[in-house]
XYZ file of N, CA and C in Angstrom:
675
model
N 0.849 -1.181 0.000
C 0.000 0.000 0.000
C 0.891 1.238 0.000
N 0.469 2.259 -0.736
C 1.278 3.456 -0.876
C 0.467 4.674 -0.440
N 1.165 5.578 0.214
C 0.496 6.776 0.734
C -0.122 7.585 -0.395
N -1.330 8.088 -0.156
C -2.043 8.953 -1.104
C -2.360 8.262 -2.434
N -2.555 6.953 -2.401
C -2.898 6.229 -3.622
C -3.873 5.106 -3.305
N -4.834 4.912 -4.217
C -5.781 3.808 -4.078
C -5.258 2.534 -4.737
N -4.109 2.621 -5.425
C -3.557 1.472 -6.133
C -2.790 0.579 -5.163
N -3.099 -0.701 -5.184
C -2.373 -1.691 -4.393
C -1.357 -2.367 -5.305
N -0.077 -2.242 -4.974
C 0.974 -2.869 -5.776
C 1.162 -4.303 -5.307
N 1.008 -5.226 -6.247
C 1.204 -6.642 -5.958
C 2.460 -7.125 -6.663
N 3.313 -7.839 -5.943
C 4.603 -8.242 -6.488
C 4.462 -9.109 -7.729
N 3.401 -9.907 -7.807
C 3.219 -10.793 -8.954
C 2.342 -10.164 -10.035
N 2.051 -8.863 -9.906
C 1.258 -8.155 -10.903
C 1.981 -6.860 -11.278
N 2.991 -6.953 -12.160
C 3.803 -5.773 -12.480
C 3.019 -4.621 -13.089
N 1.865 -4.902 -13.688
C 1.058 -3.819 -14.250
C 0.587 -2.856 -13.175
N 0.490 -3.333 -11.927
C 0.023 -2.459 -10.845
C 1.022 -1.339 -10.564
N 2.321 -1.584 -10.838
C 3.323 -0.529 -10.669
C 3.094 0.565 -11.706
N 2.746 0.158 -12.931
C 2.453 1.132 -13.983
C 1.227 1.958 -13.594
N 0.209 1.281 -13.068
C -1.000 1.983 -12.642
C -0.686 2.993 -11.544
N 0.203 2.622 -10.625
C 0.597 3.530 -9.547
C 1.272 4.771 -10.117
N 2.177 4.585 -11.081
C 2.887 5.718 -11.673
C 1.942 6.633 -12.446
N 1.035 6.034 -13.232
C 0.131 6.829 -14.070
C -0.950 7.551 -13.256
N -1.093 7.181 -11.993
C -2.118 7.826 -11.161
C -1.522 8.773 -10.123
N -0.191 8.889 -10.090
C 0.422 9.768 -9.089
C 0.204 11.237 -9.466
N 0.245 12.093 -8.471
C -0.069 13.510 -8.659
C 0.854 14.176 -9.667
N 2.153 13.862 -9.611
C 3.102 14.503 -10.506
C 2.807 14.155 -11.962
N 2.511 12.875 -12.235
C 2.214 12.499 -13.621
C 0.924 13.159 -14.100
N -0.095 13.223 -13.249
C -1.358 13.849 -13.648
C -1.139 15.320 -14.003
N -0.240 15.986 -13.257
C 0.088 17.380 -13.563
C 0.806 17.483 -14.902
N 1.802 16.612 -15.116
C 2.538 16.628 -16.381
C 1.617 16.301 -17.555
N 0.714 15.354 -17.346
C -0.214 14.969 -18.409
C -1.086 16.143 -18.818
N -1.533 16.886 -17.857
C -2.357 18.049 -18.170
C -1.548 19.082 -18.941
N -0.256 19.199 -18.610
C 0.596 20.170 -19.285
C 0.836 19.780 -20.738
N 1.196 18.504 -20.991
C 1.470 18.192 -22.387
C 0.210 17.998 -23.215
N -0.923 17.812 -22.563
C -2.191 17.863 -23.305
C -2.601 19.299 -23.576
N -2.062 20.245 -22.768
C -2.388 21.662 -22.885
C -3.892 21.894 -22.765
N -4.456 21.353 -21.706
C -5.890 21.503 -21.463
C -6.150 22.775 -20.671
N -6.922 23.701 -21.191
C -7.232 24.931 -20.456
C -8.180 24.650 -19.294
N -8.076 25.466 -18.253
C -8.942 25.288 -17.086
C -10.411 25.498 -17.449
N -10.691 26.589 -18.174
C -12.058 26.901 -18.585
C -12.066 27.181 -20.091
N -12.197 26.121 -20.906
C -12.089 26.301 -22.354
C -13.201 27.141 -22.966
N -14.363 27.221 -22.308
C -15.484 27.988 -22.856
C -16.117 28.822 -21.745
N -16.661 29.983 -22.083
C -17.353 30.795 -21.079
C -18.549 30.048 -20.484
N -18.922 30.438 -19.272
C -19.994 29.746 -18.564
C -21.346 29.908 -19.245
N -21.548 31.007 -19.996
C -22.851 31.269 -20.597
C -23.010 30.646 -21.991
N -22.015 29.885 -22.456
C -22.100 29.255 -23.774
C -22.977 28.015 -23.696
N -23.767 27.802 -24.749
C -24.642 26.638 -24.813
C -23.840 25.351 -24.599
N -24.426 24.386 -23.875
C -23.716 23.163 -23.507
C -23.271 22.364 -24.727
N -24.108 22.280 -25.743
C -23.751 21.508 -26.938
C -22.580 22.149 -27.684
N -22.575 23.482 -27.728
C -21.461 24.194 -28.365
C -20.175 23.984 -27.567
N -20.291 24.028 -26.254
C -19.127 23.822 -25.395
C -18.545 22.426 -25.597
N -19.422 21.411 -25.728
C -18.942 20.039 -25.941
C -18.196 19.919 -27.266
N -18.755 20.531 -28.312
C -18.093 20.473 -29.616
C -16.746 21.183 -29.590
N -16.691 22.308 -28.884
C -15.440 23.059 -28.781
C -14.386 22.255 -28.035
N -14.796 21.593 -26.940
C -13.852 20.760 -26.186
C -13.375 19.589 -27.030
N -14.274 19.033 -27.839
C -13.898 17.916 -28.704
C -12.865 18.351 -29.744
N -13.027 19.567 -30.276
C -12.071 20.097 -31.253
C -10.707 20.303 -30.598
N -10.707 20.880 -29.383
C -9.448 21.086 -28.667
C -8.747 19.766 -28.393
N -9.534 18.756 -27.979
C -8.954 17.447 -27.671
C -8.368 16.809 -28.922
N -9.097 16.886 -30.047
C -8.616 16.289 -31.290
C -7.334 16.971 -31.759
N -7.265 18.292 -31.619
C -6.060 19.040 -32.006
C -4.876 18.631 -31.139
N -5.125 18.487 -29.834
C -4.069 18.081 -28.901
C -3.564 16.676 -29.228
N -4.477 15.767 -29.519
C -4.102 14.384 -29.842
C -3.261 14.334 -31.109
N -3.718 15.017 -32.151
C -2.990 15.025 -33.426
C -1.592 15.611 -33.246
N -1.485 16.678 -32.470
C -0.185 17.315 -32.246
C 0.759 16.377 -31.504
N 0.274 15.730 -30.448
C 1.150 14.888 -29.634
C 1.533 13.584 -30.323
N 0.724 13.130 -31.251
C 1.105 11.939 -32.010
C 2.284 12.214 -32.934
N 2.501 13.463 -33.254
C 3.594 13.830 -34.154
C 4.845 14.259 -33.394
N 4.833 14.095 -32.066
C 6.012 14.457 -31.277
C 7.197 13.589 -31.695
N 8.305 14.220 -32.028
C 9.505 13.488 -32.454
C 10.337 13.079 -31.244
N 10.423 13.945 -30.245
C 11.247 13.667 -29.082
C 10.596 12.619 -28.186
N 11.433 11.777 -27.592
C 10.956 10.762 -26.666
C 10.886 11.360 -25.267
N 9.685 11.638 -24.786
C 9.509 12.170 -23.439
C 9.420 11.016 -22.457
N 10.483 10.823 -21.662
C 10.517 9.751 -20.672
C 10.311 10.335 -19.284
N 9.517 9.655 -18.485
C 9.252 10.102 -17.112
C 9.503 8.913 -16.189
N 10.300 9.124 -15.141
C 10.624 8.043 -14.215
C 10.086 8.367 -12.821
N 9.487 7.366 -12.192
C 8.999 7.518 -10.816
C 9.555 6.397 -9.949
N 9.899 6.758 -8.715
C 10.391 5.784 -7.744
C 9.527 5.850 -6.492
N 9.201 4.694 -5.962
C 8.351 4.595 -4.776
C 9.046 3.695 -3.755
N 8.910 4.032 -2.482
C 9.511 3.217 -1.436
C 8.589 3.167 -0.235
N 8.431 1.965 0.321
C 7.576 1.795 1.485
C 8.033 0.557 2.244
N 8.470 0.754 3.490
C 8.893 -0.350 4.350
C 9.947 -1.233 3.698
N 10.905 -0.613 3.054
C 11.992 -1.361 2.449
C 11.718 -1.839 1.037
N 10.453 -1.833 0.631
C 10.104 -2.251 -0.730
C 10.309 -1.066 -1.664
N 11.062 -1.299 -2.741
C 11.325 -0.237 -3.716
C 10.723 -0.611 -5.063
N 10.033 0.335 -5.651
C 9.439 0.125 -6.970
C 9.750 1.329 -7.839
N 9.999 1.072 -9.113
C 10.242 2.140 -10.077
C 9.458 1.859 -11.342
N 9.052 2.930 -12.001
C 8.385 2.806 -13.291
C 8.893 3.920 -14.194
N 9.371 3.546 -15.362
C 9.799 4.523 -16.356
C 8.803 4.496 -17.504
N 8.266 5.656 -17.830
C 7.259 5.802 -18.874
C 7.947 6.323 -20.127
N 7.899 5.541 -21.196
C 8.524 5.951 -22.452
C 7.478 6.569 -23.386
N 7.893 7.580 -24.151
C 7.029 8.226 -25.138
C 5.669 8.587 -24.514
N 5.740 9.309 -23.406
C 4.531 9.617 -22.635
C 3.474 10.345 -23.462
N 3.899 11.318 -24.265
C 2.934 12.153 -24.981
C 2.210 11.404 -26.106
N 2.937 10.783 -27.057
C 2.217 10.113 -28.148
C 1.402 8.916 -27.692
N 1.889 8.164 -26.701
C 1.110 7.024 -26.242
C -0.166 7.487 -25.524
N -0.066 8.568 -24.751
C -1.276 9.120 -24.125
C -2.258 9.570 -25.195
N -1.746 10.195 -26.255
C -2.615 10.633 -27.353
C -3.308 9.442 -28.011
N -2.568 8.356 -28.216
C -3.163 7.151 -28.799
C -4.296 6.628 -27.941
N -4.039 6.537 -26.641
C -5.063 6.001 -25.729
C -6.310 6.883 -25.723
N -6.114 8.203 -25.812
C -7.266 9.115 -25.861
C -8.070 8.899 -27.138
N -7.363 8.832 -28.268
C -8.041 8.679 -29.558
C -8.752 7.336 -29.665
N -8.185 6.306 -29.052
C -8.786 4.966 -29.112
C -9.860 4.755 -28.048
N -10.066 5.762 -27.205
C -11.150 5.697 -26.232
C -10.882 4.830 -25.017
N -9.599 4.597 -24.690
C -9.294 3.740 -23.542
C -8.568 4.488 -22.423
N -8.336 5.779 -22.595
C -7.544 6.534 -21.627
C -8.184 6.567 -20.246
N -9.494 6.708 -20.199
C -10.171 6.867 -18.911
C -10.151 5.589 -18.082
N -10.106 4.429 -18.741
C -10.129 3.151 -18.024
C -8.748 2.503 -17.915
N -7.729 3.144 -18.447
C -6.421 2.517 -18.574
C -5.830 2.149 -17.214
N -5.790 3.101 -16.291
C -5.209 2.849 -14.967
C -6.004 1.790 -14.224
N -7.323 1.887 -14.290
C -8.175 0.904 -13.622
C -7.903 -0.506 -14.141
N -7.751 -0.634 -15.449
C -7.486 -1.946 -16.032
C -6.131 -2.490 -15.581
N -5.106 -1.623 -15.574
C -3.757 -2.073 -15.242
C -3.577 -2.381 -13.762
N -4.501 -1.955 -12.940
C -4.351 -2.172 -11.499
C -4.401 -3.653 -11.129
N -4.964 -4.492 -11.995
C -4.990 -5.939 -11.756
C -4.652 -6.675 -13.045
N -3.757 -7.653 -12.947
C -3.404 -8.460 -14.112
C -3.042 -9.860 -13.655
N -2.908 -10.773 -14.599
C -2.512 -12.140 -14.292
C -1.620 -12.670 -15.404
N -0.829 -13.691 -15.075
C 0.012 -14.311 -16.093
C -0.877 -15.006 -17.105
N -0.439 -14.948 -18.341
C -1.254 -15.473 -19.437
C -0.408 -16.410 -20.276
N -0.859 -17.631 -20.440
C -0.172 -18.594 -21.290
C -0.603 -18.346 -22.715
N 0.229 -17.618 -23.465
C -0.157 -17.239 -24.820
C -0.051 -18.390 -25.804
N 0.674 -19.451 -25.426
C 0.833 -20.632 -26.283
C 1.390 -20.250 -27.658
N 2.355 -19.412 -27.668
C 2.955 -19.007 -28.938
C 4.211 -18.198 -28.708
N 5.085 -18.191 -29.690
C 6.304 -17.407 -29.600
C 7.461 -18.212 -29.041
N 8.643 -17.872 -29.513
C 9.847 -18.579 -29.095
C 10.809 -17.684 -28.339
N 10.355 -16.514 -27.955
C 11.250 -15.540 -27.333
C 11.316 -15.680 -25.818
N 10.516 -16.578 -25.254
C 10.455 -16.752 -23.795
C 9.977 -15.489 -23.097
N 9.223 -14.681 -23.791
C 8.708 -13.444 -23.209
C 7.653 -13.748 -22.153
N 7.546 -12.831 -21.204
C 6.501 -12.922 -20.201
C 5.238 -12.267 -20.751
N 4.127 -12.979 -20.691
C 2.847 -12.441 -21.144
C 1.904 -12.317 -19.956
N 1.214 -11.192 -19.888
C 0.190 -10.976 -18.879
C -1.040 -10.382 -19.543
N -2.156 -10.488 -18.844
C -3.394 -9.908 -19.356
C -4.127 -9.267 -18.194
N -4.697 -8.087 -18.431
C -5.452 -7.431 -17.364
C -6.700 -8.250 -17.034
N -7.127 -8.184 -15.788
C -8.250 -9.010 -15.353
C -9.539 -8.696 -16.106
N -9.673 -7.464 -16.598
C -10.878 -7.122 -17.344
C -10.767 -7.511 -18.818
N -9.624 -8.126 -19.199
C -9.429 -8.689 -20.538
C -9.185 -7.630 -21.611
N -9.007 -6.378 -21.226
C -8.870 -5.311 -22.222
C -7.483 -5.248 -22.857
N -6.435 -5.519 -22.066
C -5.075 -5.285 -22.540
C -4.178 -6.495 -22.303
N -3.197 -6.625 -23.186
C -2.179 -7.666 -23.078
C -0.839 -6.991 -22.830
N -0.049 -7.538 -21.927
C 1.281 -7.020 -21.635
C 2.314 -8.064 -22.032
N 3.360 -7.612 -22.703
C 4.432 -8.503 -23.131
C 5.768 -7.904 -22.728
N 6.640 -8.730 -22.155
C 7.973 -8.252 -21.807
C 8.836 -8.179 -23.054
N 9.705 -7.184 -23.107
C 10.616 -6.990 -24.228
C 12.062 -7.052 -23.750
N 12.921 -7.534 -24.606
C 14.348 -7.514 -24.308
C 14.897 -6.122 -24.604
N 16.108 -5.858 -24.126
C 16.739 -4.565 -24.388
C 16.934 -4.346 -25.888
N 17.223 -5.424 -26.615
C 17.402 -5.329 -28.069
C 16.091 -4.905 -28.737
N 14.989 -5.488 -28.304
C 13.689 -5.144 -28.878
C 13.306 -3.704 -28.556
N 13.605 -3.260 -27.340
C 13.292 -1.884 -26.952
C 14.107 -0.896 -27.784
N 15.388 -1.185 -27.978
C 16.222 -0.306 -28.799
C 15.730 -0.265 -30.237
N 15.233 -1.399 -30.734
C 14.683 -1.425 -32.088
C 13.452 -0.528 -32.177
N 12.618 -0.550 -31.130
C 11.432 0.305 -31.129
C 11.827 1.775 -31.116
N 12.861 2.108 -30.331
C 13.319 3.495 -30.291
C 13.670 3.993 -31.694
N 14.214 3.133 -32.513
C 14.655 3.527 -33.847
C 13.494 3.799 -34.797
N 12.414 3.024 -34.672
C 11.306 3.229 -35.611
C 10.085 3.876 -34.968
N 10.221 4.348 -33.724
C 9.076 4.914 -32.998
C 8.435 6.084 -33.739
N 9.253 7.000 -34.261
C 8.701 8.172 -34.963
C 7.868 7.732 -36.161
N 8.353 6.740 -36.901
C 7.607 6.228 -38.049
C 6.328 5.534 -37.600
N 6.410 4.828 -36.459
C 5.217 4.139 -35.953
C 4.119 5.136 -35.597
N 4.474 6.194 -34.878
C 3.469 7.174 -34.468
C 2.937 7.953 -35.677
N 3.783 8.178 -36.679
C 3.302 8.818 -37.906
C 2.302 7.915 -38.619
N 2.589 6.619 -38.616
C 1.669 5.652 -39.215
C 0.340 5.639 -38.459
N 0.415 5.641 -37.131
C -0.803 5.644 -36.306
C -1.614 6.911 -36.558
N -0.915 8.049 -36.705
C -1.616 9.309 -36.996
C -2.390 9.187 -38.306
N -1.755 8.632 -39.335
C -2.437 8.460 -40.625
C -3.596 7.493 -40.509
N -3.453 6.489 -39.671
C -4.511 5.500 -39.494
C -5.718 6.091 -38.756
N -5.457 6.860 -37.702
C -6.534 7.374 -36.863
C -7.177 8.649 -37.396
N -6.413 9.438 -38.168
C -6.936 10.718 -38.636
C -7.191 10.772 -40.134
N -6.465 9.963 -40.905
C -6.583 10.041 -42.361
C -7.235 8.809 -42.984
N -7.682 7.881 -42.153
C -8.384 6.710 -42.677
C -7.492 5.667 -43.318
N -6.200 5.675 -43.011
C -5.304 4.658 -43.557
C -5.726 3.290 -43.034
N -6.047 2.338 -43.912
C -6.502 1.013 -43.436
C -5.360 0.228 -42.810
N -5.661 -0.471 -41.713
C -4.649 -1.269 -41.030
C -5.328 -2.317 -40.152
N -4.687 -3.480 -40.031
C -5.177 -4.518 -39.118
C -4.131 -4.794 -38.033
N -3.176 -3.881 -37.877
C -2.138 -4.054 -36.866
C -2.715 -3.796 -35.478
N -2.422 -4.693 -34.546
C -2.827 -4.475 -33.155
C -2.086 -3.272 -32.599
N -2.789 -2.408 -31.923
C -2.193 -1.149 -31.464
C -1.357 -1.364 -30.204
N -0.166 -0.776 -30.203
C 0.663 -0.710 -29.008
C 0.280 0.566 -28.265
N -0.046 0.459 -26.996
C -0.630 1.574 -26.266
C 0.243 2.092 -25.123
N 1.437 1.543 -24.979
C 2.322 2.042 -23.931
C 3.573 1.193 -23.810
N 4.673 1.834 -23.443
C 5.929 1.136 -23.204
C 6.498 1.629 -21.876
N 6.813 0.689 -20.992
C 7.241 1.030 -19.638
C 8.399 0.125 -19.216
N 9.138 0.581 -18.211
C 10.106 -0.288 -17.539
C 9.701 -0.390 -16.086
N 9.447 -1.616 -15.644
C 8.979 -1.901 -14.290
C 10.107 -2.493 -13.468
N 10.272 -1.984 -12.267
C 11.254 -2.548 -11.344
C 10.639 -2.618 -9.956
N 10.798 -3.753 -9.297
C 10.365 -3.862 -7.902
C 11.349 -4.759 -7.165
N 11.754 -4.331 -5.976
C 12.678 -5.101 -5.148
C 12.153 -5.146 -3.720
N 12.022 -6.352 -3.203
C 11.572 -6.558 -1.832
C 12.626 -7.385 -1.110
N 13.459 -6.762 -0.264
C 14.534 -7.502 0.407
C 14.023 -8.545 1.389
N 12.781 -8.411 1.826
C 12.229 -9.368 2.793
C 11.873 -10.680 2.110
N 11.174 -10.588 0.988
C 10.743 -11.797 0.282
C 11.751 -12.254 -0.773
N 12.709 -11.370 -1.110
C 13.676 -11.710 -2.144
C 13.160 -11.470 -3.545
N 11.977 -10.903 -3.664
C 11.395 -10.626 -4.985
C 12.200 -9.545 -5.695
N 12.553 -9.804 -6.944
C 13.234 -8.813 -7.763
C 12.714 -8.936 -9.188
N 12.154 -7.846 -9.703
C 11.517 -7.837 -11.022
C 12.006 -6.621 -11.776
N 12.484 -6.822 -13.000
C 12.952 -5.699 -13.817
C 12.722 -6.048 -15.275
N 11.651 -5.518 -15.855
C 11.288 -5.835 -17.229
C 10.842 -4.576 -17.963
N 11.111 -4.567 -19.266
C 10.439 -3.626 -20.151
C 9.098 -4.260 -20.524
N 8.013 -3.500 -20.380
C 6.688 -4.045 -20.642
C 5.989 -3.232 -21.735
N 5.557 -3.933 -22.769
C 4.785 -3.328 -23.843
C 3.321 -3.657 -23.622
N 2.463 -2.634 -23.698
C 1.034 -2.846 -23.507
C 0.325 -2.716 -24.848
N -0.465 -3.724 -25.173
C -1.179 -3.767 -26.450
C -2.667 -3.973 -26.199
N -3.472 -3.591 -27.168
C -4.894 -3.885 -27.084
C -5.104 -5.390 -27.241
N -6.105 -5.911 -26.567
C -6.495 -7.300 -26.753
C -7.530 -7.336 -27.874
N -7.152 -7.857 -29.017
C -8.043 -7.850 -30.182
C -9.328 -8.634 -29.945
N -9.297 -9.554 -28.995
C -10.463 -10.411 -28.776
C -11.346 -9.918 -27.637
N -11.028 -8.731 -27.089
C -11.849 -8.195 -26.000
C -13.269 -7.921 -26.481
N -14.240 -8.472 -25.775
C -15.664 -8.236 -26.047
C -16.044 -8.630 -27.473
N -15.362 -9.642 -28.029
C -15.678 -10.120 -29.372
C -15.814 -11.631 -29.364
N -16.694 -12.130 -30.203
C -16.847 -13.566 -30.400
C -16.279 -13.918 -31.771
N -15.319 -14.832 -31.809
C -14.661 -15.177 -33.061
C -14.875 -16.653 -33.386
N -14.932 -16.942 -34.669
C -15.053 -18.331 -35.113
C -13.732 -18.868 -35.648
N -12.832 -17.955 -36.099
C -11.537 -18.344 -36.603
C -10.484 -17.324 -36.218
N -9.278 -17.804 -35.939
C -8.179 -16.911 -35.600
C -6.954 -17.297 -36.425
N -6.239 -16.268 -36.919
C -5.045 -16.497 -37.722
C -3.878 -15.738 -37.102
N -2.739 -16.371 -37.061
C -1.519 -15.745 -36.558
C -0.681 -15.346 -37.770
N -0.722 -14.073 -38.143
C -0.040 -13.595 -39.339
C 1.376 -13.140 -38.995
N 2.332 -13.553 -39.785
C 3.724 -13.202 -39.565
C 4.249 -12.375 -40.734
N 5.227 -11.559 -40.456
C 5.838 -10.758 -41.511
C 7.241 -11.206 -41.847
N 7.639 -12.361 -41.344
C 9.004 -12.832 -41.553
C 9.183 -13.479 -42.901
N 10.187 -13.045 -43.667
C 10.496 -13.700 -44.941
C 11.123 -15.060 -44.696
N 11.827 -15.212 -43.569
C 12.513 -16.469 -43.282
C 11.521 -17.624 -43.101
N 10.357 -17.312 -42.553
C 9.392 -18.360 -42.263
C 8.375 -18.573 -43.385
N 8.537 -17.816 -44.467
C 7.578 -17.934 -45.556
C 7.872 -19.202 -46.370
N 6.822 -19.954 -46.668
C 6.971 -21.169 -47.463
C 6.993 -20.794 -48.936
N 7.985 -21.294 -49.643
C 8.128 -21.020 -51.064
C 7.411 -22.105 -51.883
């Protein structure tokens, strides 16, 4: 339990550390700053429907602008309580927040991440750790340092692609990546030590009934000639 927070950090649920970081006062202040949300965007005497449309325009402009951010805005938080130390580093805070807003998951994101469980994905040869939020909305996958560095190299192109997809109607069936974090927790009493880069993706099967599923690969090496 952490002071001034409703989030309970569980050692076997690394997503809860991310939820703690995204709900802390400092991050909420920074988020408001890079969203550039005005305190009172419309006068009090303006019609409610007009005010809603105006706020929607401001939000859409903010989202489009932040998706085009070239610089990687990283934010690191450290928490300590009774000898237990936890850290969370938030990568590309601005464009990922913009993505979550545009995709309509920003308001529930912290709530979803507050509880997760290990998930046997039954696929992949990378020995990655897979988790899924208890509400089934998001999938978390651990990344190696090599994979994270690769993402850093193409991140600007990825966010430009997402901007074209969300604003210009570019067709795509790629599962959306909605956040990249580094989670660390150390408990000297229990001996627990966790340090992973975690990628958060949408769960394509959330609230959907499917009759067939295909695992599509882009590897030329695995293509049958």
